[in-house]
Coordinates of C-alpha atoms and ligand atoms in Angstrom, one line a residue:
X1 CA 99.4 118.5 119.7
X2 CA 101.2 122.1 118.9
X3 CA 98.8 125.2 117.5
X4 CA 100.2 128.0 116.3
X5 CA 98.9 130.7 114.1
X6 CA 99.4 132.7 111.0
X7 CA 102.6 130.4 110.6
X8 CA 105.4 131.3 108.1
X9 CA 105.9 128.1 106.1
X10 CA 109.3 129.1 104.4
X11 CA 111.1 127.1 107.1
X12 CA 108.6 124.0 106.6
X13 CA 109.7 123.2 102.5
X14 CA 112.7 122.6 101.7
X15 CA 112.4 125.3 98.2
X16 CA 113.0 127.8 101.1
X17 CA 109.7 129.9 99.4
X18 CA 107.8 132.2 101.0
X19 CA 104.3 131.4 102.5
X20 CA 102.0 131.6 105.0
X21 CA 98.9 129.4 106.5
X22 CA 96.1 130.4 108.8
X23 CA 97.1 127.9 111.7
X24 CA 99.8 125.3 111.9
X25 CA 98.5 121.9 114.1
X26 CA 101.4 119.9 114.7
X27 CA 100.7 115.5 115.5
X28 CA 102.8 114.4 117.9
X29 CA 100.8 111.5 119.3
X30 CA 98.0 109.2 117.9
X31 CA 96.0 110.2 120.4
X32 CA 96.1 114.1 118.8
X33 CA 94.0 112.1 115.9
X34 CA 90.7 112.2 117.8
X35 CA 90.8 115.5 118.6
X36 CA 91.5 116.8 115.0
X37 CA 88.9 119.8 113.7
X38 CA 87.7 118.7 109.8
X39 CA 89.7 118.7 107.4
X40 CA 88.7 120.4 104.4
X41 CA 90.7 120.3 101.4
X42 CA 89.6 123.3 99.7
X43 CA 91.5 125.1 102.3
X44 CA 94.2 122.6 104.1
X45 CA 97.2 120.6 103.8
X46 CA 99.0 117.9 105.0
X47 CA 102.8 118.5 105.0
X48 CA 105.2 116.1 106.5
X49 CA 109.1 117.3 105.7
X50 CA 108.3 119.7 102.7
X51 CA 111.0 118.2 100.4
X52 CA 108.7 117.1 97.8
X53 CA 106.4 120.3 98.2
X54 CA 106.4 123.8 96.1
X55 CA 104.1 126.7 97.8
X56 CA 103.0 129.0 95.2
X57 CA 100.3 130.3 97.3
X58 CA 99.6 130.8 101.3
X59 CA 97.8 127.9 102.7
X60 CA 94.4 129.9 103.8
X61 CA 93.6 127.4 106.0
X62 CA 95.2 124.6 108.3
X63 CA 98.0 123.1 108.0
X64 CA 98.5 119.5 109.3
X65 CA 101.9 118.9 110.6
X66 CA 102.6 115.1 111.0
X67 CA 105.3 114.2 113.7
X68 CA 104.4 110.8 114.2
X69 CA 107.4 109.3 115.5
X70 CA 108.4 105.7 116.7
X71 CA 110.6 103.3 115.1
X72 CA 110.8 99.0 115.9
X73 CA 111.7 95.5 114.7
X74 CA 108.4 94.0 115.4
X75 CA 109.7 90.0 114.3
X76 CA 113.1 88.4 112.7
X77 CA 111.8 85.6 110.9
X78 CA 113.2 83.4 108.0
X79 CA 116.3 86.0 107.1
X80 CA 113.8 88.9 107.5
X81 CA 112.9 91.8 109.6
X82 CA 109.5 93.6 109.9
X83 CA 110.4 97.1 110.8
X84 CA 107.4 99.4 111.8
X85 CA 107.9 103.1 111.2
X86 CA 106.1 106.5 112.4
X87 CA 105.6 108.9 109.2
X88 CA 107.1 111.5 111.0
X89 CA 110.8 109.5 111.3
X90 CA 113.1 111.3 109.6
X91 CA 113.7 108.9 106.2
X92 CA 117.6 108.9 106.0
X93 CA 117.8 108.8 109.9
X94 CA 115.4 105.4 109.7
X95 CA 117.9 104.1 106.7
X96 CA 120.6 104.3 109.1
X97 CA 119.0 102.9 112.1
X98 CA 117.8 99.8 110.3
X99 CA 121.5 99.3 109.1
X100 CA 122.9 99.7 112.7
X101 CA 120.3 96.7 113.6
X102 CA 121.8 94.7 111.1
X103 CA 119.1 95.2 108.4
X104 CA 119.6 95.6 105.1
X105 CA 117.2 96.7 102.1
X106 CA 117.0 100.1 102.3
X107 CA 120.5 101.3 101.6
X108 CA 120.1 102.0 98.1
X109 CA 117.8 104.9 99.0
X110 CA 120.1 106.8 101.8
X111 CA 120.1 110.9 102.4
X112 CA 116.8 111.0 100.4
X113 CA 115.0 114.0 102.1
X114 CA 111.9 114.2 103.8
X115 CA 110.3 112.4 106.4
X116 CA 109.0 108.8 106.2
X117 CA 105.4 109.1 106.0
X118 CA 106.5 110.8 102.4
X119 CA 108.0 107.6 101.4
X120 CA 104.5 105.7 100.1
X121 CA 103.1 108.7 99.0
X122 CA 106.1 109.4 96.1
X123 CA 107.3 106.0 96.4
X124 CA 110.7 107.4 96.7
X125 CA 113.4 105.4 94.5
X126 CA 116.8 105.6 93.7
X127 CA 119.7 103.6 92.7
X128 CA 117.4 100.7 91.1
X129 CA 115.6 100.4 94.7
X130 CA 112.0 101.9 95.5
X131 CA 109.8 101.5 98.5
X132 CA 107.4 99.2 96.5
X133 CA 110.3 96.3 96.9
X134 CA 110.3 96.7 101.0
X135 CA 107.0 98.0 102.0
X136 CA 104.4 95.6 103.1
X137 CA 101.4 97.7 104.9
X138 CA 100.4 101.5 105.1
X139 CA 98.4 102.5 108.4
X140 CA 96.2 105.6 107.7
X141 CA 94.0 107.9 109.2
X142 CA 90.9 108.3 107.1
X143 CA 90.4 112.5 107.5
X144 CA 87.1 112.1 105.2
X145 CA 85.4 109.4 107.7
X146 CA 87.7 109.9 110.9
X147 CA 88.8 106.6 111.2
X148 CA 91.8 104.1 110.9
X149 CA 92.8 102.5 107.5
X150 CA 95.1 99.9 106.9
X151 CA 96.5 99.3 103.0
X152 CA 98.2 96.4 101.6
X153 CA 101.2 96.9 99.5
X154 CA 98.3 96.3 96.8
X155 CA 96.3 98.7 97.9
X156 CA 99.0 101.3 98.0
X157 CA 98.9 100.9 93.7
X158 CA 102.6 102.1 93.9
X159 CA 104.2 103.2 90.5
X160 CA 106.9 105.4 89.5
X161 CA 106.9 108.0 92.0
X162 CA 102.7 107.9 92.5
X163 CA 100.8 106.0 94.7
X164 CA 97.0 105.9 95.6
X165 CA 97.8 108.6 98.0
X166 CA 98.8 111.3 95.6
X167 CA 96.5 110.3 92.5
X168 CA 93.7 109.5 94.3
X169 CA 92.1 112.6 96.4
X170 CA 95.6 113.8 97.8
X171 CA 94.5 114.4 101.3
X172 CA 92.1 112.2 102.2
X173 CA 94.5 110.0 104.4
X174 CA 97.0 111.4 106.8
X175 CA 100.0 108.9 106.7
X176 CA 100.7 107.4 110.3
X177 CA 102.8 104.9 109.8
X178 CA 104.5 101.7 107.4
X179 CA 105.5 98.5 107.9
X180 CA 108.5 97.3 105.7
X181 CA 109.7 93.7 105.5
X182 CA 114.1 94.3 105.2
X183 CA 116.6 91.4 104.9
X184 CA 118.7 89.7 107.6
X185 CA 121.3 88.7 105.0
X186 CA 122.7 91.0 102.7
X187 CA 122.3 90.9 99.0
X188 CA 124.2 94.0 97.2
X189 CA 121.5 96.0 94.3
X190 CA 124.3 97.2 92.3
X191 CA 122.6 97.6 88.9
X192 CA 123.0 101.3 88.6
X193 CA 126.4 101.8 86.9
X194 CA 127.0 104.9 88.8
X195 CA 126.9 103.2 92.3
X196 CA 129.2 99.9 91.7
X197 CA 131.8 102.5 89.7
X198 CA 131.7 104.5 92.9
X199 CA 131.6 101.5 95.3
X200 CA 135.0 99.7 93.0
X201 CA 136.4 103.5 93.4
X202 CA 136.7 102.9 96.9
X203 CA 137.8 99.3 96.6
X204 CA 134.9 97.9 98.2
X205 CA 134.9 94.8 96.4
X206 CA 132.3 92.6 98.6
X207 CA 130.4 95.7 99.6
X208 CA 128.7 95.6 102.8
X209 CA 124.9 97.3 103.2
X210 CA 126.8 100.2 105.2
X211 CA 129.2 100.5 102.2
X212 CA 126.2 100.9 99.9
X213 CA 124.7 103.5 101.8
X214 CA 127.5 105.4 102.4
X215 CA 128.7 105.5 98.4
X216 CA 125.0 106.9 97.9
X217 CA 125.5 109.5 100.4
X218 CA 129.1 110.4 98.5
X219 CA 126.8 110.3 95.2
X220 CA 124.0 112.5 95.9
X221 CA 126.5 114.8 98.5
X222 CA 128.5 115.4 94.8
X223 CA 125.5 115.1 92.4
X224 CA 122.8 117.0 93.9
X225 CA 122.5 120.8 95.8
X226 CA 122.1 121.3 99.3
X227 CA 118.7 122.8 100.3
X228 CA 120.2 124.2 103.0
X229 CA 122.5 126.4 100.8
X230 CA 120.0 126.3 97.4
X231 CA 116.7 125.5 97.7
X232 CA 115.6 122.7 96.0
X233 CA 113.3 119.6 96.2
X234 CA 115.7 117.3 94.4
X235 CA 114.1 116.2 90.8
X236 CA 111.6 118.5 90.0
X237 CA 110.4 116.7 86.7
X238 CA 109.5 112.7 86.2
X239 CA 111.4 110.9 83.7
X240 CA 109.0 110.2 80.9
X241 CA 107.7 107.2 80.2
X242 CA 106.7 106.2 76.5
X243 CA 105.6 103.4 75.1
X244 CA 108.3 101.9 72.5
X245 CA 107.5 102.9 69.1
X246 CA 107.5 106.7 70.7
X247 CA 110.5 106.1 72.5
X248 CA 112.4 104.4 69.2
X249 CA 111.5 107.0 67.3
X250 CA 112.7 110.0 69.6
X251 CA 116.0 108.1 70.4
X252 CA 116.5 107.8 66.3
X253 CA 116.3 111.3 66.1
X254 CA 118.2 112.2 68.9
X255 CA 120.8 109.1 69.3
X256 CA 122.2 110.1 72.6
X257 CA 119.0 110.2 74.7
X258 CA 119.6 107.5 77.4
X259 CA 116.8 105.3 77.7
X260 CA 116.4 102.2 79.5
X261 CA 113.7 99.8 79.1
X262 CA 110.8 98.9 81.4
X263 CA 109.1 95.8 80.7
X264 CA 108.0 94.8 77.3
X265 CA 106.2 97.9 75.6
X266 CA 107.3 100.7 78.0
X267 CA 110.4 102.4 77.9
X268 CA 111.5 105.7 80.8
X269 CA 113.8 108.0 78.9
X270 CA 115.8 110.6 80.6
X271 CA 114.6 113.9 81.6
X272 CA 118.2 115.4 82.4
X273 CA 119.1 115.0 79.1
X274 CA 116.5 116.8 77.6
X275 CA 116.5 119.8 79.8
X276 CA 120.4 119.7 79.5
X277 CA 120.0 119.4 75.5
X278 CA 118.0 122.4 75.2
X279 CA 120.7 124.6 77.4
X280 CA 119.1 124.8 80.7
X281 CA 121.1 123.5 83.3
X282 CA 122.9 125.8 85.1
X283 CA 120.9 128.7 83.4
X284 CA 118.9 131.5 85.8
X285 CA 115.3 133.6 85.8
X286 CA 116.0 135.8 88.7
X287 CA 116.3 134.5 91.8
X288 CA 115.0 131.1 90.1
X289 CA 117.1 128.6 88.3
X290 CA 118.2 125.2 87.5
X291 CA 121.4 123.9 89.3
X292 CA 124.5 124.1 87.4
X293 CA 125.1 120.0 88.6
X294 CA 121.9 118.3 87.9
X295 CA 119.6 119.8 85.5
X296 CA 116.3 117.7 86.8
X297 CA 117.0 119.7 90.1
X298 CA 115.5 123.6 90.2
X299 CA 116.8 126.0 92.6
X300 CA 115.4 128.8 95.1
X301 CA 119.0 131.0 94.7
X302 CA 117.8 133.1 97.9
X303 CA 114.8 135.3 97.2
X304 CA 112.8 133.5 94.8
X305 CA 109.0 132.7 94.8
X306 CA 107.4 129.2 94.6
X307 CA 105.5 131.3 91.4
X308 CA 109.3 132.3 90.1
X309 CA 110.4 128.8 90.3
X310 CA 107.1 127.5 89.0
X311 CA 107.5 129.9 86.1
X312 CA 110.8 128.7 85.1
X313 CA 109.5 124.9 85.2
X314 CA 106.8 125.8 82.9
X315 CA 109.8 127.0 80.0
X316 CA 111.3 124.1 80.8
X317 CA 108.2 122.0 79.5
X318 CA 107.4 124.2 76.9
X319 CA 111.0 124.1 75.4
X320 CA 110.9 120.2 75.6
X321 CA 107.8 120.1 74.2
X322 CA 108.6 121.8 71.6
X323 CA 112.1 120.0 70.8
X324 CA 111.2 116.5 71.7
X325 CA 107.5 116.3 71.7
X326 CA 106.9 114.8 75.3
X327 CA 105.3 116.6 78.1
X328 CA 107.4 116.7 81.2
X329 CA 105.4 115.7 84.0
X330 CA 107.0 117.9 87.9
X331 CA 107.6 115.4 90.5
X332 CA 106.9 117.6 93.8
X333 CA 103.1 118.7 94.8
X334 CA 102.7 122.3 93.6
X335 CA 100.4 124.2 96.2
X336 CA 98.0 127.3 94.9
X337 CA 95.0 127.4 97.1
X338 CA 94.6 130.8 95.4
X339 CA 94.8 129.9 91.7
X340 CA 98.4 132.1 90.8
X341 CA 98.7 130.1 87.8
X342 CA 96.0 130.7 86.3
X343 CA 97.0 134.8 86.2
Ligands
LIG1 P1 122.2 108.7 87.4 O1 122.5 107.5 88.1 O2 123.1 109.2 86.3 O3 120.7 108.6 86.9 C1 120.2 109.5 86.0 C2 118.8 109.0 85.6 O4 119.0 107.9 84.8 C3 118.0 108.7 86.7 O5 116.9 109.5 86.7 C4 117.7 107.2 86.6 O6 116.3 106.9 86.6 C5 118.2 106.8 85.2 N1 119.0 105.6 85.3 C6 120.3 105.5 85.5 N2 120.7 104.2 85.5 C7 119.6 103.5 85.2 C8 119.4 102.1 85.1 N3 120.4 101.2 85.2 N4 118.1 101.7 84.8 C9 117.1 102.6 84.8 N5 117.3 103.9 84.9 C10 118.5 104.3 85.1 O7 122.2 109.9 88.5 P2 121.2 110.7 89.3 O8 120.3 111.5 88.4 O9 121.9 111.4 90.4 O10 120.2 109.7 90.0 C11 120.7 108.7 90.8 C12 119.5 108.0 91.5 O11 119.0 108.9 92.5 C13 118.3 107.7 90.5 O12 117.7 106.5 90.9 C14 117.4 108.9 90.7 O13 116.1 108.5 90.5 C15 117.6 109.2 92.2 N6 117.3 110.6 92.5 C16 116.1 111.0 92.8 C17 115.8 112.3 93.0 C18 114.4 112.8 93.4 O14 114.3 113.9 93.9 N7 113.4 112.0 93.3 C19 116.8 113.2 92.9 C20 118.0 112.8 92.5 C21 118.3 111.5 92.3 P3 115.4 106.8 87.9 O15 115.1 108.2 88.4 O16 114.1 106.2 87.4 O17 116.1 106.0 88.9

């Protein structure tokens, strides 16, 4: 276990903001767990690779820094793989080692940011894939009761991008590490036009799992900015969800609003679009702004503040809830200890 104190945090979130916290204590072992002072959530935060985070405030008091590494096939069985994971794995590096063992099922979500323990939490997706289809168990320490917890895939209650762990009390259990269940034998989840266009572009005709993952990187390398040149924390808003008759009648009035359909009465329509319709992408406040190649992505251009860029989203909503009538929900955790937004 690492201590420091009065850390900067601008290093530890990918936005690049400025902020501080009392103390840093960085896990590197499971053994670090037992000697962990309370956690109290008035004051502290768990942070793993701060790509889905946005400080708007200082962190007053702790910050818990989850390095839990370790990576392993535990079993090959029946044309599967168990593959158990430390949350502080980095997630793209585990994508890649599980496709050098020959293991495919996470391809469809390579160069996704952030560290693995962030993966149930978010229940990262992309490309028609999310961590609901591979994970099987999450093992947890309990911070209220100081104790292990495992969760079934069940228990997690993954949805789109939530999870017990983020709508329940957010920081109640510190994410140790998953167990996902991948595939021996390949099967190809091509069903997002983007990727099999990109995959026929380079003639991959019978695509391997490697192909996959590498026309995802080309994707998201063209599609989406760097942090490490802007800032960012990749979509900052959820695409809405609405039940049909909403979503029919928003599409008749706006015809080109892509919407696809999930399940029978639901029905996710795109957030992009919106924010693109009512002239933001590209646009700036400051320091703040929304990239110029994805308009669900909001950029730190250098000196902005996690209040700047918070700022911004908030026009955002209000101009699509004004146009279209739907409330645009962010995506990342928004941290003010010190109640900024309320000013
Ligand atoms: P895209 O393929 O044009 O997708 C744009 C949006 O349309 C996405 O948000 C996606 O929803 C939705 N979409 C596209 N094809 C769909 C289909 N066949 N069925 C259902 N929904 C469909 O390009 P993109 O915006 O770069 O996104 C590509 C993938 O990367 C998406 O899965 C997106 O979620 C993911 N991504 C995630 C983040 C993040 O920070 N969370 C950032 C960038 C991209 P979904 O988002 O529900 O997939």
């Amino acid at each position: 276990m690492r201590v420091s104190h009065n850390p900067s945090l601008k290093s530890f979130s990918t936005f690049g903001v400025p902020a501080t916290a009392g103390r840093m204590i960085t896990l590197e072992t499971e053994e670090d767990l037992l000697s962990l002072p309370p956690f109290n959530p008035v004051q502290d935060l768990i942070l793993g690779g701060g790509s889905n985070v946005l400080f708007v405030s200082d962190v007053p008091g702790t910050v818990f820094h989850n390095r839990l590494e370790g990576k392993q096939i535990l079993e090959t069985r029946d044309g599967h793989a168990w593959v158990e994971a430390g949350a502080g794995e980095n997630w793209h590096g585990l994508v890649r080692w599980t496709l050098d063992q020959g293991l495919s099922g996470l391809e469809n979500l390579s160069l996704i940011p952030g560290l693995a323990g962030a993966a149930p939490i978010q229940n990262i997706g992309a490309y028609g894939v999310e961590l609901a289809d591979v994970l099987e168990t999450v093992t947890a320490w309990d911070l209220e009761r100081n104790h292990w917890v495992s969760f079934t895939l069940a228990q997690c209650e993954l949805s789109y991008r939530n999870s017990v762990f983020k709508s329940g009390k957010p920081d109640r259990y510190l994410i140790c590490s998953m167990r996902l269940r991948l595939d021996t034998k390949f099967t190809a989840k091509l069903g997002y036009a983007g990727l099999s266009d990109e995959l026929s572009r380079a003639g991959a005709a019978a695509p391997s799992a490697l192909d996959v993952s590498d026309a995802v990187i080309r994707l998201r390398q063209r599609r989406l900015p760097d942090p490490a040149v802007s800032g960012n924390a990749g979509s900052f808003f959820k695409n809405p969800v609405l039940d049909r008759d909403r979503a029919e009648s928003l599409t008749s009035r706006f015809p080109q609003l892509p919407a696809w359909p999930l399940g029978e009465n639901a029905v996710k329509v795109s957030a992009a679009w919106m924010i693109e319709h009512c002239g933001f992408k590209g646009r700036r406040a400051g320091p703040a702004g929304v990239s110029d190649r994805h308009a669900l992505v909001l950029v730190n251009h250098g000196s902005a503040s996690g209040k700047q860029i918070f700022q911004l989203a908030v026009q955002i909503q209000t101009a699509i809830y004004s146009t279209f009538g739907v409330l645009l929900e962010p995506e990342p955790r928004i941290v003010d200890f010190k109640g900024e937004l309320d000013e």
